JSON list of N, CA and C in Angstrom, two decimals:
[
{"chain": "A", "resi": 1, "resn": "UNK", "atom": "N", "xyz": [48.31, -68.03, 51.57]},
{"chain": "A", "resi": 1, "resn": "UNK", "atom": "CA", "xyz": [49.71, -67.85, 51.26]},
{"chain": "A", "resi": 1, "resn": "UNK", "atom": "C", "xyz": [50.60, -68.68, 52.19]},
{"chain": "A", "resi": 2, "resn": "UNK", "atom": "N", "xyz": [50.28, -68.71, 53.43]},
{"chain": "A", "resi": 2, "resn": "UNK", "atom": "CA", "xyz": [51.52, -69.40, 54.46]},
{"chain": "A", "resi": 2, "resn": "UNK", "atom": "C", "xyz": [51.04, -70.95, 53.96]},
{"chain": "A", "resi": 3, "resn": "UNK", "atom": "N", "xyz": [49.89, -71.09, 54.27]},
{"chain": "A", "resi": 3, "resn": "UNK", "atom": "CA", "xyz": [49.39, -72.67, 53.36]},
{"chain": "A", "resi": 3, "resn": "UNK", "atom": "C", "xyz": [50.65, -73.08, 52.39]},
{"chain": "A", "resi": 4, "resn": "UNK", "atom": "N", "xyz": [50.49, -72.43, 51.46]},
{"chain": "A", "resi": 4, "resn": "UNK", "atom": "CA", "xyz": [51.19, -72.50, 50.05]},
{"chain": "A", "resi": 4, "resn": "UNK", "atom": "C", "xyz": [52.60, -72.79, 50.49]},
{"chain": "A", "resi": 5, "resn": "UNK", "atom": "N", "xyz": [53.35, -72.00, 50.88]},
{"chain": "A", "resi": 5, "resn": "UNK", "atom": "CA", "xyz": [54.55, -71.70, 51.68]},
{"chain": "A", "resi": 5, "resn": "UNK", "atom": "C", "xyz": [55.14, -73.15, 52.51]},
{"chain": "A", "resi": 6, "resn": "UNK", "atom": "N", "xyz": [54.26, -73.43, 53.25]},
{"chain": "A", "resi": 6, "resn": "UNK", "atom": "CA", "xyz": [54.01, -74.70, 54.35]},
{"chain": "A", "resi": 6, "resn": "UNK", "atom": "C", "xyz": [54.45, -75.52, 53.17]},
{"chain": "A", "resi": 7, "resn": "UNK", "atom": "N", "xyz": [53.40, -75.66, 52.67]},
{"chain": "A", "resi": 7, "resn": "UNK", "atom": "CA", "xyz": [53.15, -77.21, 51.62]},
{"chain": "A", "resi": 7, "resn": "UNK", "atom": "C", "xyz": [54.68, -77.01, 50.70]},
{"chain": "A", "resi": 8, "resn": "UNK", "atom": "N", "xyz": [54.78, -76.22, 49.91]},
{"chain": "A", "resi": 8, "resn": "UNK", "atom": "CA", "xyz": [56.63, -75.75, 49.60]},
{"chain": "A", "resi": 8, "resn": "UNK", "atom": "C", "xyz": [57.33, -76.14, 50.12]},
{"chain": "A", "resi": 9, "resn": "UNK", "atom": "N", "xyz": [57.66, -76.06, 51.34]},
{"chain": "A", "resi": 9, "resn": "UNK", "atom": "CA", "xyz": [58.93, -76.88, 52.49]},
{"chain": "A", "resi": 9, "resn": "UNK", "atom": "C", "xyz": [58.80, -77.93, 52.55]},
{"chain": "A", "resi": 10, "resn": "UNK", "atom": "N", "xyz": [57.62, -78.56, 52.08]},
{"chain": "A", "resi": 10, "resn": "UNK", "atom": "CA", "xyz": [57.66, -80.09, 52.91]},
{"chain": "A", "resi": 10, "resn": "UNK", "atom": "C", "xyz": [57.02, -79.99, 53.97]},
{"chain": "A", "resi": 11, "resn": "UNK", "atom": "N", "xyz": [55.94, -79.02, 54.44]},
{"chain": "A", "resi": 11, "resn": "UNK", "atom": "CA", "xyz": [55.63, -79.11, 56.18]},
{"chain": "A", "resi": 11, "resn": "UNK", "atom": "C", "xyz": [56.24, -78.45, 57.05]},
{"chain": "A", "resi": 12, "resn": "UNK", "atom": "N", "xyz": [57.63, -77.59, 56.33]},
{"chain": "A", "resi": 12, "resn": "UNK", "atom": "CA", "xyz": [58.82, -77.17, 57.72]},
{"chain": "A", "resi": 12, "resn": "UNK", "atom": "C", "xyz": [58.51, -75.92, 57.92]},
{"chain": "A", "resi": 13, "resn": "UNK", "atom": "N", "xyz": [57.53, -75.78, 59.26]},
{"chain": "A", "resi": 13, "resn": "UNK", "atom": "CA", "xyz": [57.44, -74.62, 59.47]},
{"chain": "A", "resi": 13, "resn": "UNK", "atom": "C", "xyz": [58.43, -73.61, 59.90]},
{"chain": "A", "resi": 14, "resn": "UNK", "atom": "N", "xyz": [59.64, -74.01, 60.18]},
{"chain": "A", "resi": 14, "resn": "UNK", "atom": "CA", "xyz": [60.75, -73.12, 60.15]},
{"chain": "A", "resi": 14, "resn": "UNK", "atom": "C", "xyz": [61.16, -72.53, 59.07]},
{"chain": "A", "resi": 15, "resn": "UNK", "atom": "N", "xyz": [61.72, -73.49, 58.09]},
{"chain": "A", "resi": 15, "resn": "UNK", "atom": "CA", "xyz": [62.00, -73.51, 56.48]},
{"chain": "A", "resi": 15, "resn": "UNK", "atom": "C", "xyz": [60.83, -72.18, 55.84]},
{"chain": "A", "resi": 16, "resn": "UNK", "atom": "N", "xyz": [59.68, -72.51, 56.05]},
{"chain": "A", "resi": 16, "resn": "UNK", "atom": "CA", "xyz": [59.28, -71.57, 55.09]},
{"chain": "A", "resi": 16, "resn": "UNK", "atom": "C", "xyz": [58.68, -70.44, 56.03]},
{"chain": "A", "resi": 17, "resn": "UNK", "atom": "N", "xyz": [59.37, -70.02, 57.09]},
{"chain": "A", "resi": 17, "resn": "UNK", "atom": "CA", "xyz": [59.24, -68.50, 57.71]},
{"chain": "A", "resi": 17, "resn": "UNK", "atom": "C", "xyz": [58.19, -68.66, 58.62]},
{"chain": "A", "resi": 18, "resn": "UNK", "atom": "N", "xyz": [57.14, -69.54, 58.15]},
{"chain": "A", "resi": 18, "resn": "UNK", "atom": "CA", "xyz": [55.78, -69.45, 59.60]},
{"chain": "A", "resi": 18, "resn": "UNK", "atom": "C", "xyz": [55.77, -69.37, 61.08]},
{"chain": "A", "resi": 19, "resn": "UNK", "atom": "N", "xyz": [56.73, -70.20, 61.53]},
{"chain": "A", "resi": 19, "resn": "UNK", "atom": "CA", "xyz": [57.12, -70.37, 62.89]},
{"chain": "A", "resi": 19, "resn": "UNK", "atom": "C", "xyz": [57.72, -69.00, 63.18]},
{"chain": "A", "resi": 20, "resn": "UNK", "atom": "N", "xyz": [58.49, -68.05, 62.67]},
{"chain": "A", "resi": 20, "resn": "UNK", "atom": "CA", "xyz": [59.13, -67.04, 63.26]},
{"chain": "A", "resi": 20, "resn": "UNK", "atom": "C", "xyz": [58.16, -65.76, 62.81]},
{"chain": "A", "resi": 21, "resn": "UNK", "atom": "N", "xyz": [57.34, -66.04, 62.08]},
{"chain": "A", "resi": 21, "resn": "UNK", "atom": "CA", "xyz": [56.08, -64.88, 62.10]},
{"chain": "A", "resi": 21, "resn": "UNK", "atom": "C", "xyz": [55.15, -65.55, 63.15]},
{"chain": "A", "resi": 22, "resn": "UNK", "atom": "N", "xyz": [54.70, -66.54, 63.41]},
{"chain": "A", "resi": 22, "resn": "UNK", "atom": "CA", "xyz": [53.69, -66.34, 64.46]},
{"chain": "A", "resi": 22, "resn": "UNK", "atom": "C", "xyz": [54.48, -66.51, 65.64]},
{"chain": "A", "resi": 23, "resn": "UNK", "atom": "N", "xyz": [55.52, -66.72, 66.07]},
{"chain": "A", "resi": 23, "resn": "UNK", "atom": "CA", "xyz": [56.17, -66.08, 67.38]},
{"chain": "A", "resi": 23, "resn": "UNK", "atom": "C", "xyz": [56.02, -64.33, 67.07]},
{"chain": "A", "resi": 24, "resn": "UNK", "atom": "N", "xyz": [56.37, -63.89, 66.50]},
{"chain": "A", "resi": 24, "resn": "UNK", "atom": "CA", "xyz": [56.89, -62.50, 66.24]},
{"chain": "A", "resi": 24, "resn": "UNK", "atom": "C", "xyz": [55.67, -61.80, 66.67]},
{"chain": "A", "resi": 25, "resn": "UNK", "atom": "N", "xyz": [54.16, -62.74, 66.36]},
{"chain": "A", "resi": 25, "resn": "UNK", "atom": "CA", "xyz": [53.09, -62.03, 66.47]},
{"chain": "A", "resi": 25, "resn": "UNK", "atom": "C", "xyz": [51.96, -62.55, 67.72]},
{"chain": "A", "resi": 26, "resn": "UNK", "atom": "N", "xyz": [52.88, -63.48, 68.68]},
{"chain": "A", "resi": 26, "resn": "UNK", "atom": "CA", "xyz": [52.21, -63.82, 69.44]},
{"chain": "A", "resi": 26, "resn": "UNK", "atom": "C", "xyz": [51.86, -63.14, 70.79]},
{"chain": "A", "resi": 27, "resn": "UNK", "atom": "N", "xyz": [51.02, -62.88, 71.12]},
{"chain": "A", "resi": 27, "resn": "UNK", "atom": "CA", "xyz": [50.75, -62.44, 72.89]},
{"chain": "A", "resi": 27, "resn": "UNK", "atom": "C", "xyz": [50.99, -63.06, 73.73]},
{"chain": "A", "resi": 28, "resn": "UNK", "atom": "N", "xyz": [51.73, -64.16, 73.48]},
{"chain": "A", "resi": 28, "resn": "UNK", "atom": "CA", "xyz": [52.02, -65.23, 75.07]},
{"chain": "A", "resi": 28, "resn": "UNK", "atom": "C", "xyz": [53.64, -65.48, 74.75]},
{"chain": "A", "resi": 29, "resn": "UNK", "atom": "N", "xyz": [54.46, -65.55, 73.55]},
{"chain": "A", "resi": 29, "resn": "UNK", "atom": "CA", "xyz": [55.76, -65.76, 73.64]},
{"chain": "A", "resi": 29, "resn": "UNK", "atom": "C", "xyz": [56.25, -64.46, 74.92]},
{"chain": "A", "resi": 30, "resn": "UNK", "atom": "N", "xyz": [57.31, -64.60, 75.73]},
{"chain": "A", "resi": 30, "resn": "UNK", "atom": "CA", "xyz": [57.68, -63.44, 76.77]},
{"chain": "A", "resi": 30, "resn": "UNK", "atom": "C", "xyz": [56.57, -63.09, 78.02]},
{"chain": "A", "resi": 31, "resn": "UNK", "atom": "N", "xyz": [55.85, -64.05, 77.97]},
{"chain": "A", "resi": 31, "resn": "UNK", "atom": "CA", "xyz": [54.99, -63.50, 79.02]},
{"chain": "A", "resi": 31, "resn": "UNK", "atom": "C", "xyz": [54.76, -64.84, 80.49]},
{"chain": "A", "resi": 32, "resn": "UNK", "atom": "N", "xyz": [54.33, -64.50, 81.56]},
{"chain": "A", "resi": 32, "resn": "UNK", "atom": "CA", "xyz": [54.32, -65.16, 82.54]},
{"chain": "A", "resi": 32, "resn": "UNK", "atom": "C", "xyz": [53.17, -65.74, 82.23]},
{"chain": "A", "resi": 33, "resn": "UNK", "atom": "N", "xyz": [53.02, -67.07, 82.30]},
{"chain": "A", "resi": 33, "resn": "UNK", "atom": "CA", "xyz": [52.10, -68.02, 81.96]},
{"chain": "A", "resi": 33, "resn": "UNK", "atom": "C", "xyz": [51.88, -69.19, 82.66]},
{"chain": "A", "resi": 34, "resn": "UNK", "atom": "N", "xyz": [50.92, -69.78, 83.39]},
{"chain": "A", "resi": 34, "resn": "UNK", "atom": "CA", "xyz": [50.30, -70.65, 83.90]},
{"chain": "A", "resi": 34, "resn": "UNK", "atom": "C", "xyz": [49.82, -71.71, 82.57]},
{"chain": "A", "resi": 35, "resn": "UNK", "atom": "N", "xyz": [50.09, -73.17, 82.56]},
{"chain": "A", "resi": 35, "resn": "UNK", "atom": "CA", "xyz": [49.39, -73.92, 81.69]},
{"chain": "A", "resi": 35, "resn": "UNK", "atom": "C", "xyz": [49.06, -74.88, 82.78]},
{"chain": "A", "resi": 36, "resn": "UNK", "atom": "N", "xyz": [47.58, -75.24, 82.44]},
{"chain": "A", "resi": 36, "resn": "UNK", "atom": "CA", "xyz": [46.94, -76.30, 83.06]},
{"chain": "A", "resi": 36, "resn": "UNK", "atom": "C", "xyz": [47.05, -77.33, 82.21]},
{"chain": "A", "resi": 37, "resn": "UNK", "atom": "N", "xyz": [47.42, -78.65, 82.79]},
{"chain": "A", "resi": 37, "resn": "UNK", "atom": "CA", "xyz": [47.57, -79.66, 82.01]},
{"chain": "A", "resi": 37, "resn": "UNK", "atom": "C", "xyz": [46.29, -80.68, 82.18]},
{"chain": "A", "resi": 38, "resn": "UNK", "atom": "N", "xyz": [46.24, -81.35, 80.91]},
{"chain": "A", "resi": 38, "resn": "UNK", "atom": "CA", "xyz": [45.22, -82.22, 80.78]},
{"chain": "A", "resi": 38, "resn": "UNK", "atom": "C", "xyz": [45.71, -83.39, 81.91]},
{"chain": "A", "resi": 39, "resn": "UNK", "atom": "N", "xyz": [44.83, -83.74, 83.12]},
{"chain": "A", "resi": 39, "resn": "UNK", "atom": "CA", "xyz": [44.69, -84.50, 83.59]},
{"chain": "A", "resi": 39, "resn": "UNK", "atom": "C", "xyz": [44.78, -83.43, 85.09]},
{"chain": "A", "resi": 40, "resn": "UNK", "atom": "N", "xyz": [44.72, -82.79, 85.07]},
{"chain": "A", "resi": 40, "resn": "UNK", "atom": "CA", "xyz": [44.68, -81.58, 86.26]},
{"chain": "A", "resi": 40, "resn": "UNK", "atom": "C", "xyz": [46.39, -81.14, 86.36]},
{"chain": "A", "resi": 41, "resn": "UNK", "atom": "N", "xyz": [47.48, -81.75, 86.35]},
{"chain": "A", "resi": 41, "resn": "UNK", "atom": "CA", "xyz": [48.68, -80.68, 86.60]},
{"chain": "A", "resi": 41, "resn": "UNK", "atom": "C", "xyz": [48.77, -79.30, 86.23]},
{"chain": "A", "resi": 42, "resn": "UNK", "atom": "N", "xyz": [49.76, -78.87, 86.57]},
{"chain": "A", "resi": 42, "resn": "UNK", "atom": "CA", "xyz": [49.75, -77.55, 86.26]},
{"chain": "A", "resi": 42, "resn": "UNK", "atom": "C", "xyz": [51.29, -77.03, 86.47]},
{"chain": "A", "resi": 43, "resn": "UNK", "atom": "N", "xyz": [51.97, -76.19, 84.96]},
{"chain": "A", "resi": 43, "resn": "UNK", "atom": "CA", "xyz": [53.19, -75.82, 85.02]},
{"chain": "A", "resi": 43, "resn": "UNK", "atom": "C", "xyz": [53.11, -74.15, 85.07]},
{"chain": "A", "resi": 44, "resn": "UNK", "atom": "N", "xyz": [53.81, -73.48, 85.65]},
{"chain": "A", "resi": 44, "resn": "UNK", "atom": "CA", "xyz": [54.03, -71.66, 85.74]},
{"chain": "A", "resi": 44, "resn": "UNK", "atom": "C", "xyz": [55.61, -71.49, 85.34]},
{"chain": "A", "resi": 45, "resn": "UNK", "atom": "N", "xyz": [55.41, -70.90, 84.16]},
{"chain": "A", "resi": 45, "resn": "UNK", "atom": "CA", "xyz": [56.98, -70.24, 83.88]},
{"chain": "A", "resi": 45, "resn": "UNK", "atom": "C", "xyz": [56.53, -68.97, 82.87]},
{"chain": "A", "resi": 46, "resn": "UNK", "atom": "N", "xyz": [57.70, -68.50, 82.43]},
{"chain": "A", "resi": 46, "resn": "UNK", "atom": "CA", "xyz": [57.65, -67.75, 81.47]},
{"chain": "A", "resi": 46, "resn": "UNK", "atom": "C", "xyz": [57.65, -68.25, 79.89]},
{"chain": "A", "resi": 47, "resn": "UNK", "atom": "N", "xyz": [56.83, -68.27, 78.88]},
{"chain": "A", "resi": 47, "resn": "UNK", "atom": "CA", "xyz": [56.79, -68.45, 77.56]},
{"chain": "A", "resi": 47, "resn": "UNK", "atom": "C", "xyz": [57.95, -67.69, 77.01]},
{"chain": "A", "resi": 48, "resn": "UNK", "atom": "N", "xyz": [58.10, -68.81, 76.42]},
{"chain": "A", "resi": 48, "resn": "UNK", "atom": "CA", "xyz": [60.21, -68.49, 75.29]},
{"chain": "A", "resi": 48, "resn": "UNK", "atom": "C", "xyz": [59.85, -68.60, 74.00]},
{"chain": "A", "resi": 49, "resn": "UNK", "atom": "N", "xyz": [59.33, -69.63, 73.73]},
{"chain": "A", "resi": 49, "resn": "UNK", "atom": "CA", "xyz": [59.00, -69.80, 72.11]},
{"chain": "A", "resi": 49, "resn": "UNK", "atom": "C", "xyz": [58.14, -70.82, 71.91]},
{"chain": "A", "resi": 50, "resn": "UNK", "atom": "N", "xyz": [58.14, -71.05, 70.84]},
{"chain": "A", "resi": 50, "resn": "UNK", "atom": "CA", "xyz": [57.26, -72.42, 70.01]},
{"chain": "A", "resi": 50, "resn": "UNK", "atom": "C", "xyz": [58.56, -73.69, 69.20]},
{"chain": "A", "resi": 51, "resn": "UNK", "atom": "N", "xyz": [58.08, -74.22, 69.41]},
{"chain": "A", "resi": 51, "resn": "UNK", "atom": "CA", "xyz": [59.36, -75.36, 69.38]},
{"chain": "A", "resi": 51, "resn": "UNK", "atom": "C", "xyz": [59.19, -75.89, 68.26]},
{"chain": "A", "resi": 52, "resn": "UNK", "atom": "N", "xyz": [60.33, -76.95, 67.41]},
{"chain": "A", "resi": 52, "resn": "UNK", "atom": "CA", "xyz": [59.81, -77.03, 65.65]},
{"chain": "A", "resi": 52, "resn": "UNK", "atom": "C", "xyz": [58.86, -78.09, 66.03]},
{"chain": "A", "resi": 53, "resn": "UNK", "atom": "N", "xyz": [58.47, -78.94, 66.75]},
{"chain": "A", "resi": 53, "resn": "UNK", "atom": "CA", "xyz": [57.28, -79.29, 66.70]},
{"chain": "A", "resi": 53, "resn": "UNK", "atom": "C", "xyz": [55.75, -78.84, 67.57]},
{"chain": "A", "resi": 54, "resn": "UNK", "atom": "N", "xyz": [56.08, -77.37, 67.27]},
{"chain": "A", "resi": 54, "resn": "UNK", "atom": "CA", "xyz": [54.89, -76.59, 67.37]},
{"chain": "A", "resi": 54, "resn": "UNK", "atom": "C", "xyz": [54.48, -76.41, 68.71]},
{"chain": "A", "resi": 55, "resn": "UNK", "atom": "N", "xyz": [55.17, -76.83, 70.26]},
{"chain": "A", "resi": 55, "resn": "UNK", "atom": "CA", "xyz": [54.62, -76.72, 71.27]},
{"chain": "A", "resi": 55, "resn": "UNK", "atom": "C", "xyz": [55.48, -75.35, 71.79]},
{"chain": "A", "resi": 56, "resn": "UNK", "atom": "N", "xyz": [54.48, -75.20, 72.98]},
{"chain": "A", "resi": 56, "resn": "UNK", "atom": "CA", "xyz": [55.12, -73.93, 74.04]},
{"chain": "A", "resi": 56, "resn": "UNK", "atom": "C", "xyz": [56.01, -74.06, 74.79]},
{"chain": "A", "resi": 57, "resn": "UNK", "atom": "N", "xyz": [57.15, -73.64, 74.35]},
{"chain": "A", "resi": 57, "resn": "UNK", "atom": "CA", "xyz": [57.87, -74.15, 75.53]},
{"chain": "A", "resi": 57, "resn": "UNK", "atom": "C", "xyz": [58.12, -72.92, 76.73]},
{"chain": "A", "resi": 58, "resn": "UNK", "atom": "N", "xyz": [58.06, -72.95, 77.70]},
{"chain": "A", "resi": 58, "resn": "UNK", "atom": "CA", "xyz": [58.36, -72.07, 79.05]},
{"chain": "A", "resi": 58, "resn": "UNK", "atom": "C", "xyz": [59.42, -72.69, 79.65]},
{"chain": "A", "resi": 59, "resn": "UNK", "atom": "N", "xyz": [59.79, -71.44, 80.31]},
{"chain": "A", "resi": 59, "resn": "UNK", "atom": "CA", "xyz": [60.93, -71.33, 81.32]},
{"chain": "A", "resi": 59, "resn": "UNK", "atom": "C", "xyz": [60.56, -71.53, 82.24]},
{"chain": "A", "resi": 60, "resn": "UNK", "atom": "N", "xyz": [60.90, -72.82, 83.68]},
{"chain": "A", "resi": 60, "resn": "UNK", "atom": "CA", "xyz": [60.61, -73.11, 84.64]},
{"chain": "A", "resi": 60, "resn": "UNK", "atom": "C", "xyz": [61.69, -72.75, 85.54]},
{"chain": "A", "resi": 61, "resn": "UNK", "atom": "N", "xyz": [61.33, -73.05, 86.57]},
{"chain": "A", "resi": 61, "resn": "UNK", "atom": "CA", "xyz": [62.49, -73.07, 87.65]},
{"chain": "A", "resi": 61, "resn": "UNK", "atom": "C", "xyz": [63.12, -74.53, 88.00]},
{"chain": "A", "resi": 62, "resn": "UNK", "atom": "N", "xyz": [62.64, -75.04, 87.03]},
{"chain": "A", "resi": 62, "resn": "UNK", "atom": "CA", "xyz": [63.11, -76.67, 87.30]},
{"chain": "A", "resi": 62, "resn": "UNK", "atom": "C", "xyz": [63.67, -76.89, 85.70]},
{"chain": "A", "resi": 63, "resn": "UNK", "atom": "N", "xyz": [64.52, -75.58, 84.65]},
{"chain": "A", "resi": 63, "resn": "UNK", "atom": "CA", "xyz": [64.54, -75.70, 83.77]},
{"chain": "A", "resi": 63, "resn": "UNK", "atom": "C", "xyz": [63.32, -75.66, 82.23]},
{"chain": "A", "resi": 64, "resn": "UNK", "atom": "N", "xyz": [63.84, -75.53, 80.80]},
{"chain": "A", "resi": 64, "resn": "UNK", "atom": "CA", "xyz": [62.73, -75.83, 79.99]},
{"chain": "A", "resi": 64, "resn": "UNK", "atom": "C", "xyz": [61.98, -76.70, 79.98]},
{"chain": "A", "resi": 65, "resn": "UNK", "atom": "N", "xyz": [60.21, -76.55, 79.84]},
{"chain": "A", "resi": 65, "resn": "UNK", "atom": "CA", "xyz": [59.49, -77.37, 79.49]},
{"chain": "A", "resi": 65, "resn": "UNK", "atom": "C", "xyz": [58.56, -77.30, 78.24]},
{"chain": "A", "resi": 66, "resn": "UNK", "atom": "N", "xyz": [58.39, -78.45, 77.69]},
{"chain": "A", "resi": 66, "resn": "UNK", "atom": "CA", "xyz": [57.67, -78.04, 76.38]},
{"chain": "A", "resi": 66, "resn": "UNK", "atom": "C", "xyz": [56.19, -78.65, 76.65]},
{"chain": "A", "resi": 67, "resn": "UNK", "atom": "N", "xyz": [55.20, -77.91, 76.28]},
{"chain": "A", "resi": 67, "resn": "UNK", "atom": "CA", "xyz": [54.28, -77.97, 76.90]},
{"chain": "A", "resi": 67, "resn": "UNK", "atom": "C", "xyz": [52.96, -78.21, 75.21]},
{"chain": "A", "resi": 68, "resn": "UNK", "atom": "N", "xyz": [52.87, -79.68, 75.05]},
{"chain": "A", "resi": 68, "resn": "UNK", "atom": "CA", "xyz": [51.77, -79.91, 73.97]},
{"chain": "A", "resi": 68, "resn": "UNK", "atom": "C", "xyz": [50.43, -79.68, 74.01]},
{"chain": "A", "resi": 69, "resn": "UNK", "atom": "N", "xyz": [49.68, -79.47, 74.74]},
{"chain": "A", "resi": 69, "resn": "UNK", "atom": "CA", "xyz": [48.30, -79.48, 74.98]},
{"chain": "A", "resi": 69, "resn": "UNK", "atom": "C", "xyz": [47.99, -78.88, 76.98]},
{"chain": "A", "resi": 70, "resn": "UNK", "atom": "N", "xyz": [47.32, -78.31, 76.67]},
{"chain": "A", "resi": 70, "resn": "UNK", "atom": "CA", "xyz": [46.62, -77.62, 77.76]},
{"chain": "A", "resi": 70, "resn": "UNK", "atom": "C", "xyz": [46.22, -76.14, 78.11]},
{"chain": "A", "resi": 71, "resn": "UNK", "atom": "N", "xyz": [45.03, -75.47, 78.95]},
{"chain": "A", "resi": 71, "resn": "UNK", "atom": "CA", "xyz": [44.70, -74.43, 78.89]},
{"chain": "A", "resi": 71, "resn": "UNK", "atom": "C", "xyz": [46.41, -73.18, 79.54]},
{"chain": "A", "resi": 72, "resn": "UNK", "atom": "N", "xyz": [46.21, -72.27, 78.30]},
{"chain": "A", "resi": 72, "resn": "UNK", "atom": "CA", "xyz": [47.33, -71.39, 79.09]},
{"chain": "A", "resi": 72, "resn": "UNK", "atom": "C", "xyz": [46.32, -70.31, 79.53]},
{"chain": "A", "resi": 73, "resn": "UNK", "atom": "N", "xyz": [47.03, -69.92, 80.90]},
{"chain": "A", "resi": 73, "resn": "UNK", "atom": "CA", "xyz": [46.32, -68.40, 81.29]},
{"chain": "A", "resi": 73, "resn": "UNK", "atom": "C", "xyz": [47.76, -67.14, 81.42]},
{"chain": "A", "resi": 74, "resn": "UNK", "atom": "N", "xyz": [47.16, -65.88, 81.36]},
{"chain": "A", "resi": 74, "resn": "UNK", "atom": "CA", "xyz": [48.47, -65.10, 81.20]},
{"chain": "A", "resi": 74, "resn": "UNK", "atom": "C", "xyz": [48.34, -64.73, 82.73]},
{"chain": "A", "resi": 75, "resn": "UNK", "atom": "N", "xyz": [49.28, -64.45, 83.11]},
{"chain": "A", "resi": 75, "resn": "UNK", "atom": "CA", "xyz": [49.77, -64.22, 84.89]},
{"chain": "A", "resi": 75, "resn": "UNK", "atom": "C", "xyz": [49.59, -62.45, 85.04]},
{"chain": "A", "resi": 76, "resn": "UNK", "atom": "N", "xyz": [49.44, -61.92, 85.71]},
{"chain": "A", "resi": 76, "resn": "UNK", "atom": "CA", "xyz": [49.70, -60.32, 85.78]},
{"chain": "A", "resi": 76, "resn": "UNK", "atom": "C", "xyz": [51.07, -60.44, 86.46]}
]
């Protein structure tokens, strides 16, 4: 069904509702999060959302970052 939906918009996962159901249903949007970045860096903020081109973006202390690829861990 979201397939279907997807392909309907043109691809816009905003447009056809996907993006705000899998935030709605995610375990890491609102949560303190560590991402390790490919090549060893490493960013710590809080997870805000998913961005329209599909990355994580967190809250830093150096401002938003959007974060495409790398391991996230959840913080206690």
């Amino acid at each position: 069904d979201w397939y279907a939906r997807w392909r309907a918009s043109g691809g816009d996962a905003t447009a056809c509702g996907l993006r705000a159901a899998y935030t709605a249903r995610s375990a890491t949007i609102g949560r303190e999060v560590r991402a390790v970045l490919p090549g060893g860096g490493e960013v710590t903020g809080t997870a805000t959302e998913i961005d329209e081109a599909g990355r994580l973006v967190l809250r830093t202390a150096d401002g938003p970052r959007a974060i495409a690829a790398g391991d996230i861990l959840h913080l206690r």
